[in-house]
PDB file of C-alpha atoms in Angstrom:
ATOM      1  CA  MET A   1       8.108 -92.180   3.815  1.00 63.00           C
ATOM      2  CA  ALA A   2      11.423 -91.352   2.658  1.00 65.00           C
ATOM      3  CA  ALA A   3       9.984 -89.784  -0.236  1.00 64.00           C
ATOM      4  CA  PHE A   4       7.772 -87.958   2.325  1.00 64.00           C
ATOM      5  CA  ARG A   5      10.610 -87.181   3.998  1.00 76.00           C
ATOM      6  CA  ASP A   6      12.445 -85.988   1.023  1.00 73.00           C
ATOM      7  CA  MET A   7       9.808 -84.005   0.699  1.00 73.00           C
ATOM      8  CA  GLU A   8      10.055 -81.722   3.316  1.00 76.00           C
ATOM      9  CA  GLU A   9      13.421 -80.850   3.871  1.00 79.00           C
ATOM     10  CA  VAL A  10      13.109 -80.566  -0.272  1.00 75.00           C
ATOM     11  CA  SER A  11       9.461 -77.679   1.250  1.00 75.00           C
ATOM     12  CA  HIS A  12      12.123 -76.276   4.347  1.00 76.00           C
ATOM     13  CA  GLY A  13      15.051 -75.780   1.572  1.00 76.00           C
ATOM     14  CA  LEU A  14      12.441 -73.632  -0.485  1.00 71.00           C
ATOM     15  CA  LEU A  15      11.077 -71.827   2.952  1.00 72.00           C
ATOM     16  CA  SER A  16      14.578 -70.718   4.130  1.00 74.00           C
ATOM     17  CA  LEU A  17      15.498 -70.266   0.235  1.00 67.00           C
ATOM     18  CA  LEU A  18      11.685 -67.963   0.136  1.00 69.00           C
ATOM     19  CA  GLY A  19      13.265 -66.840   3.864  1.00 70.00           C
ATOM     20  CA  ALA A  20      16.358 -65.763   2.619  1.00 70.00           C
ATOM     21  CA  ASN A  21      15.308 -64.188  -0.542  1.00 69.00           C
ATOM     22  CA  ARG A  22      12.715 -62.032   0.983  1.00 74.00           C
ATOM     23  CA  ALA A  23      15.598 -61.245   3.648  1.00 74.00           C
ATOM     24  CA  GLU A  24      17.597 -59.340   0.532  1.00 79.00           C
ATOM     25  CA  ALA A  25      14.098 -57.962  -0.644  1.00 79.00           C
ATOM     26  CA  GLN A  26      13.431 -56.496   2.689  1.00 79.00           C
ATOM     27  CA  GLN A  27      17.388 -56.321   3.300  1.00 79.00           C
ATOM     28  CA  ARG A  28      17.060 -53.840  -0.726  1.00 82.00           C
ATOM     29  CA  ARG A  29      13.696 -51.826   0.856  1.00 85.00           C
ATOM     30  CA  LEU A  30      15.531 -50.793   3.901  1.00 84.00           C
ATOM     31  CA  LEU A  31      18.957 -49.338   1.749  1.00 84.00           C
ATOM     32  CA  ARG A  32      16.274 -47.492  -0.458  1.00 90.00           C
ATOM     33  CA  ARG A  33      14.135 -46.546   2.144  1.00 88.00           C
ATOM     34  CA  HIS A  34      17.878 -45.612   3.742  1.00 86.00           C
ATOM     35  CA  GLU A  35      18.738 -43.604   0.719  1.00 90.00           C
ATOM     36  CA  GLN A  36      15.308 -41.737   0.591  1.00 90.00           C
ATOM     37  CA  VAL A  37      15.492 -40.376   3.959  1.00 87.00           C
ATOM     38  CA  VAL A  38      19.846 -39.655   3.296  1.00 87.00           C
ATOM     39  CA  GLU A  39      18.780 -37.901   0.129  1.00 91.00           C
ATOM     40  CA  ARG A  40      16.707 -35.734   1.960  1.00 91.00           C
ATOM     41  CA  LEU A  41      18.611 -34.838   5.191  1.00 89.00           C
ATOM     42  CA  LEU A  42      21.002 -34.205   2.035  1.00 91.00           C
ATOM     43  CA  GLU A  43      18.205 -31.838   0.720  1.00 94.00           C
ATOM     44  CA  THR A  44      17.439 -30.834   4.015  1.00 93.00           C
ATOM     45  CA  GLN A  45      20.997 -30.224   5.419  1.00 94.00           C
ATOM     46  CA  ASN A  46      21.311 -27.738   1.717  1.00 95.00           C
ATOM     47  CA  GLY A  47      18.714 -25.543   2.052  1.00 95.00           C
ATOM     48  CA  ALA A  48      19.238 -24.794   6.028  1.00 96.00           C
ATOM     49  CA  ASP A  49      22.983 -24.256   5.084  1.00 96.00           C
ATOM     50  CA  ARG A  50      21.199 -21.910   2.011  1.00 97.00           C
ATOM     51  CA  ARG A  51      18.986 -20.517   4.556  1.00 97.00           C
ATOM     52  CA  LEU A  52      21.852 -20.070   6.866  1.00 97.00           C
ATOM     53  CA  ARG A  53      24.015 -17.998   4.849  1.00 97.00           C
ATOM     54  CA  GLU A  54      20.537 -16.004   3.745  1.00 97.00           C
ATOM     55  CA  THR A  55      20.321 -14.785   7.513  1.00 97.00           C
ATOM     56  CA  LEU A  56      23.676 -13.990   7.754  1.00 97.00           C
ATOM     57  CA  ALA A  57      23.541 -11.965   4.663  1.00 97.00           C
ATOM     58  CA  VAL A  58      20.323 -10.302   5.540  1.00 97.00           C
ATOM     59  CA  GLU A  59      21.732  -9.636   9.231  1.00 97.00           C
ATOM     60  CA  GLU A  60      25.143  -8.505   7.950  1.00 97.00           C
ATOM     61  CA  GLU A  61      22.655  -6.057   6.173  1.00 97.00           C
ATOM     62  CA  VAL A  62      20.336  -4.796   9.365  1.00 97.00           C
ATOM     63  CA  ALA A  63      23.710  -3.815  11.538  1.00 97.00           C
ATOM     64  CA  GLN A  64      24.986  -2.332   8.876  1.00 97.00           C
ATOM     65  CA  SER A  65      21.405   0.014   8.267  1.00 97.00           C
ATOM     66  CA  LEU A  66      22.011  -0.157  11.918  1.00 97.00           C
ATOM     67  CA  LEU A  67      25.509   1.491  12.296  1.00 97.00           C
ATOM     68  CA  GLU A  68      24.073   4.490   9.004  1.00 96.00           C
ATOM     69  CA  LEU A  69      21.277   4.924  11.491  1.00 96.00           C
ATOM     70  CA  LYS A  70      23.156   5.866  14.468  1.00 96.00           C
ATOM     71  CA  GLU A  71      26.212   7.613  12.368  1.00 96.00           C
ATOM     72  CA  CYS A  72      22.706   9.522  11.503  1.00 95.00           C
ATOM     73  CA  THR A  73      21.065  10.084  13.955  1.00 96.00           C
ATOM     74  CA  ARG A  74      23.933  11.194  16.559  1.00 95.00           C
ATOM     75  CA  LEU A  75      24.579  13.613  13.248  1.00 95.00           C
ATOM     76  CA  GLY A  76      21.782  14.941  13.537  1.00 95.00           C
ATOM     77  CA  GLY A  77      22.161  15.116  17.352  1.00 95.00           C
ATOM     78  CA  THR A  78      24.235  17.246  17.068  1.00 96.00           C
ATOM     79  CA  GLU A  79      22.976  19.435  13.915  1.00 96.00           C
ATOM     80  CA  LEU A  80      20.184  19.278  17.256  1.00 96.00           C
ATOM     81  CA  GLN A  81      22.727  20.430  20.027  1.00 96.00           C
ATOM     82  CA  GLN A  82      24.023  23.207  17.231  1.00 97.00           C
ATOM     83  CA  LEU A  83      20.161  24.925  16.055  1.00 96.00           C
ATOM     84  CA  GLU A  84      19.347  25.224  19.555  1.00 97.00           C
ATOM     85  CA  ALA A  85      22.739  27.216  20.336  1.00 96.00           C
ATOM     86  CA  GLU A  86      21.483  29.270  17.637  1.00 96.00           C
ATOM     87  CA  LEU A  87      17.867  29.722  18.949  1.00 97.00           C
ATOM     88  CA  ARG A  88      19.302  30.623  22.171  1.00 97.00           C
ATOM     89  CA  LYS A  89      21.322  33.114  20.497  1.00 97.00           C
ATOM     90  CA  THR A  90      18.261  34.391  18.327  1.00 96.00           C
ATOM     91  CA  ILE A  91      15.899  34.759  20.944  1.00 97.00           C
ATOM     92  CA  GLU A  92      18.637  36.258  23.499  1.00 96.00           C
ATOM     93  CA  GLU A  93      19.225  39.225  20.190  1.00 96.00           C
ATOM     94  CA  ASP A  94      15.374  39.344  20.447  1.00 96.00           C
ATOM     95  CA  ALA A  95      15.311  39.977  23.879  1.00 96.00           C
ATOM     96  CA  SER A  96      17.613  42.364  22.988  1.00 96.00           C
ATOM     97  CA  LEU A  97      16.219  44.042  20.272  1.00 96.00           C
ATOM     98  CA  GLN A  98      12.508  44.207  21.412  1.00 96.00           C
ATOM     99  CA  ALA A  99      14.068  46.203  24.388  1.00 95.00           C
ATOM    100  CA  SER A 100      15.719  48.593  22.739  1.00 96.00           C
ATOM    101  CA  LEU A 101      12.570  49.304  20.318  1.00 96.00           C
ATOM    102  CA  SER A 102      10.558  49.199  23.692  1.00 96.00           C
ATOM    103  CA  GLN A 103      13.095  51.907  24.788  1.00 96.00           C
ATOM    104  CA  LEU A 104      12.937  53.790  20.686  1.00 96.00           C
ATOM    105  CA  THR A 105       9.572  53.602  21.162  1.00 96.00           C
ATOM    106  CA  THR A 106      10.315  55.496  23.819  1.00 96.00           C
ATOM    107  CA  GLU A 107      12.274  58.217  23.081  1.00 96.00           C
ATOM    108  CA  LEU A 108      10.521  58.383  20.133  1.00 96.00           C
ATOM    109  CA  GLN A 109       6.788  59.521  21.477  1.00 97.00           C
ATOM    110  CA  GLU A 110       8.384  61.829  23.886  1.00 96.00           C
ATOM    111  CA  LEU A 111      10.384  63.669  21.492  1.00 95.00           C
ATOM    112  CA  LYS A 112       6.930  63.530  19.349  1.00 95.00           C
ATOM    113  CA  GLU A 113       5.787  64.717  22.407  1.00 95.00           C
ATOM    114  CA  LEU A 114       8.127  67.652  22.478  1.00 95.00           C
ATOM    115  CA  GLU A 115       7.914  68.862  19.404  1.00 95.00           C
ATOM    116  CA  ALA A 116       4.622  69.442  19.362  1.00 94.00           C
ATOM    117  CA  GLY A 117       4.919  71.956  22.564  1.00 94.00           C
ATOM    118  CA  LEU A 118       7.670  73.229  20.502  1.00 93.00           C
ATOM    119  CA  GLN A 119       5.205  73.994  17.643  1.00 93.00           C
ATOM    120  CA  GLN A 120       3.334  74.701  20.265  1.00 93.00           C
ATOM    121  CA  GLN A 121       5.583  77.243  21.553  1.00 92.00           C
ATOM    122  CA  GLU A 122       6.206  78.384  17.856  1.00 90.00           C
ATOM    123  CA  ARG A 123       2.841  79.033  17.403  1.00 89.00           C
ATOM    124  CA  GLU A 124       2.300  81.146  20.548  1.00 87.00           C
ATOM    125  CA  VAL A 125       5.890  83.115  20.035  1.00 86.00           C
ATOM    126  CA  ASP A 126       4.600  83.544  16.276  1.00 83.00           C
ATOM    127  CA  LYS A 127       1.208  85.115  17.831  1.00 83.00           C
ATOM    128  CA  ASP A 128       2.542  87.228  20.150  1.00 79.00           C
ATOM    129  CA  THR A 129       5.328  89.034  17.334  1.00 74.00           C
ATOM    130  CA  THR A 130       2.953  89.728  14.510  1.00 64.00           C
ATOM    131  CA  VAL A 131       3.266  93.433  13.650  1.00 60.00           C
ATOM    132  CA  THR A 132       0.279  95.028  12.342  1.00 60.00           C
ATOM    133  CA  ILE A 133       1.386  97.213   9.493  1.00 62.00           C
ATOM    134  CA  PRO A 134      -0.875  99.599   7.380  1.00 61.00           C
ATOM    135  CA  SER A 135       0.258 100.891   4.376  1.00 63.00           C
ATOM    136  CA  ALA A 136       0.657 104.366   3.642  1.00 55.00           C
ATOM    137  CA  VAL A 137       0.618 106.701   0.535  1.00 53.00           C
ATOM    138  CA  PRO A 138       3.486 109.202   1.122  1.00 56.00           C
ATOM    139  CA  SER A 139       2.629 112.529   1.464  1.00 56.00           C
ATOM    140  CA  TRP A 140       4.573 113.874  -0.662  1.00 54.00           C
ATOM    141  CA  PRO A 141       4.064 117.022  -3.298  1.00 55.00           C
ATOM    142  CA  HIS A 142       6.040 115.888  -5.996  1.00 55.00           C
ATOM    143  CA  CYS A 143       4.573 112.463  -5.972  1.00 51.00           C
ATOM    144  CA  GLY A 144       1.987 110.763  -6.986  1.00 52.00           C
ATOM    145  CA  PRO A 145      -0.650 107.957  -4.889  1.00 52.00           C
ATOM    146  CA  ALA A 146       1.873 104.940  -4.941  1.00 52.00           C
ATOM    147  CA  HIS A 147      -1.754 102.497  -5.914  1.00 52.00           C
ATOM    148  CA  PRO A 148      -4.292 104.388  -8.000  1.00 54.00           C
ATOM    149  CA  PRO A 149      -6.769 105.229  -7.182  1.00 53.00           C
ATOM    150  CA  GLY A 150      -9.504 103.160  -4.630  1.00 54.00           C
ATOM    151  CA  GLN A 151      -6.581 101.036  -3.808  1.00 49.00           C
ATOM    152  CA  HIS A 152      -5.375 100.338  -0.917  1.00 47.00           C
ATOM    153  CA  THR A 153      -3.166  97.894   0.438  1.00 47.00           C
ATOM    154  CA  ALA A 154      -4.246  96.010   3.024  1.00 46.00           C
ATOM    155  CA  LEU A 155      -2.771  95.040   6.240  1.00 43.00           C
ATOM    156  CA  THR A 156       0.992  93.276   6.090  1.00 43.00           C
ATOM    157  CA  GLU A 157       1.727  90.998   8.458  1.00 44.00           C
ATOM    158  CA  VAL A 158       5.583  91.190   9.201  1.00 43.00           C
ATOM    159  CA  HIS A 159       7.040  88.095  11.041  1.00 43.00           C
ATOM    160  CA  GLN A 160      10.089  88.992  13.745  1.00 42.00           C
TER     161      GLN A 160
END
C-alpha cells in the first residue's frame, strides 16, 4: 500500500506539475493574445491618428475655400451693386434720350409740315407772278428780222 501511496503522491505531483505547466501554457497563450490585441489597438490608433490628420487637412482646405468663396461673393455683391447703379443711370439716360427723340421727332414733323406749306405757298406765288412775254420782232426799217423767216420764239417765262 505504501507503493500505492507513493504512486498516488507521484501522480498528484505529476498532476500538479502538469497543472502548473497548463497554467503556464495558458498564461503564454493569454500573453500572446494580449500582445496581439495591443498590436491591433496600436494599429487602430495609428490609423485613427492618420485619418484625423487627413480630416483636419481637409477641414482646413474647406475652410480656406469657404473664406475665398465668401470674399468672391462679397466682391461679386459689390460689383453687382455697381452694375445696378450703372443700369439705373443708363435707364434714366435712355428715358431722357427717348423724351428728346420724341420731342425732336415732333419738331421734325412740324418742320416738314411747315416746309410743305412753304413750298405750296412758293408754288402759288410763282404761279401768281409768272408773266408771259410774247417775242417781239423789231420793226425798224434798217434791221432785218431777228430770226430767220418762219422761226419765231415761243413764249418766254420770266419769274420775279
